[in-house]
Coordinates of C-alpha atoms in Angstrom, one line a residue:
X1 CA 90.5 -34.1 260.1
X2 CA 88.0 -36.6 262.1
X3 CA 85.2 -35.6 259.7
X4 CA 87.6 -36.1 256.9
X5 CA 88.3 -39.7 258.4
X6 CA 85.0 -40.6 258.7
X7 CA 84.1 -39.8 255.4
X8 CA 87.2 -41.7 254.4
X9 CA 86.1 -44.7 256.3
X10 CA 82.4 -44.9 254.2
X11 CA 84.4 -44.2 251.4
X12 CA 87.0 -47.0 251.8
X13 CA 83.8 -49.5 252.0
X14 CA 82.3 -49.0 248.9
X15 CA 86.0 -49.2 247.5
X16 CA 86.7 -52.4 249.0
X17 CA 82.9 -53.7 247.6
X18 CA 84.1 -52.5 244.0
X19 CA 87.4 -53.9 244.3
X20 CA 86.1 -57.8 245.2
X21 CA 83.0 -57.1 242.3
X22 CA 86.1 -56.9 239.9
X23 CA 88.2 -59.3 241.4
X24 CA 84.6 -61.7 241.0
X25 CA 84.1 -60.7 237.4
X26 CA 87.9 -61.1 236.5
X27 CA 87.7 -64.7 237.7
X28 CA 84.8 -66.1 236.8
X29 CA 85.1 -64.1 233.0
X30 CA 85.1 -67.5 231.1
X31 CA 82.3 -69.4 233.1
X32 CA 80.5 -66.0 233.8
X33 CA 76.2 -66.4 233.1
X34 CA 74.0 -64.1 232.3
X35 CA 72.8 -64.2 235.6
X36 CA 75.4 -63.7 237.2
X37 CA 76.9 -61.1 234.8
X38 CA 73.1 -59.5 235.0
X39 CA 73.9 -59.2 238.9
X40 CA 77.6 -58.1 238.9
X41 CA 75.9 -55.3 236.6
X42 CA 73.5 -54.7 239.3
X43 CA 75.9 -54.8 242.3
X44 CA 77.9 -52.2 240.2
X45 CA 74.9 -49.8 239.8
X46 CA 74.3 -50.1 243.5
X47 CA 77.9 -49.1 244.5
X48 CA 77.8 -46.3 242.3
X49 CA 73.9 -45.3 243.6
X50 CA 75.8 -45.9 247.4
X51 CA 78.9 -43.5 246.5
X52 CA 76.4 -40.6 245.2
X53 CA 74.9 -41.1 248.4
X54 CA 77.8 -40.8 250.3
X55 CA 79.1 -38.1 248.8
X56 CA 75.8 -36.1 248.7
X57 CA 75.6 -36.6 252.5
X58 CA 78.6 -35.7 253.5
X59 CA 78.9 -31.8 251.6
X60 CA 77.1 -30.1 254.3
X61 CA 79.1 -31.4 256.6
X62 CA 82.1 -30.3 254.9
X63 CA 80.1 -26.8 254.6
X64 CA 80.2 -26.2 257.7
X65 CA 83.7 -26.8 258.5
X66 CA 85.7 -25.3 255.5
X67 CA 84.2 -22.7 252.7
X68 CA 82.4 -24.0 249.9
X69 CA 85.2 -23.2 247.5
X70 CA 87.6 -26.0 249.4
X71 CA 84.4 -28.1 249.4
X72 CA 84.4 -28.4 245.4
X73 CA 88.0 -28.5 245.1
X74 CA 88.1 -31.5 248.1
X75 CA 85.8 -33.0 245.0
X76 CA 87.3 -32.6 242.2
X77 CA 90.5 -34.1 243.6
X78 CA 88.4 -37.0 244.8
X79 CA 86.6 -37.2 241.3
X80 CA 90.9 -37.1 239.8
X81 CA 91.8 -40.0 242.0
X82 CA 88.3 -42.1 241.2
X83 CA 89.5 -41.5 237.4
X84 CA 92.8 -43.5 238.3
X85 CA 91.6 -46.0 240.2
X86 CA 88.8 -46.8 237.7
X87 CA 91.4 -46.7 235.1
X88 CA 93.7 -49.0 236.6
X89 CA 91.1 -51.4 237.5
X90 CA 88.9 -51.3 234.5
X91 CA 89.3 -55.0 232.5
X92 CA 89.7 -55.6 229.0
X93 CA 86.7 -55.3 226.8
X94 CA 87.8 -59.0 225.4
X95 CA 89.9 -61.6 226.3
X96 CA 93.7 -61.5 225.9
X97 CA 93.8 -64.5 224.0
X98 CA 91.5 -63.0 221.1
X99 CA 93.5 -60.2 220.5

């Protein structure tokens, strides 16, 4: 479980940077720029970049504590539960007020 927990722990920092980009882009929807919506994009992109990163250098270390099996399984829950947080966060395509 400590390995777990550290992997946890970078995990939980790249979900608290996503959480405050869409809490950013949520507020500032109706005054947003292009430059500023140009950035969110790329702050987004990085996150995502970050998380691959994570995630890519934490497997061996998985490897070498439970069989590879578990390893893709520990994934695809992770991959399960990233679907239903970016589902619940994800923000209309469009205001309300246009619909």
């Amino acid at each position: 479980w400590p390995v777990f927990d550290a992997y946890e722990a970078k995990r939980q920092k790249l979900e608290e940077r996503y959480i405050a980009l869409v809490n950013d882009f949520a507020n500032k929807y109706d005054t947003l720029t292009d430059e500023q919506a140009a950035k969110m994009l790329d702050d987004y992109l990085a996150i995502k970049r970050d998380e691959l990163k994570v995630r890519t250098s934490w497997v061996p270390k998985f490897r070498k504590l439970i069989p590879a099996k578990s390893v893709t399984r520990l994934f695809q829950i992770e991959n399960k539960l990233d679907a239903i947080t970016n589902f619940a966060l994800a923000l209309p395509l469009f205001p309300y007020d246009s619909v």
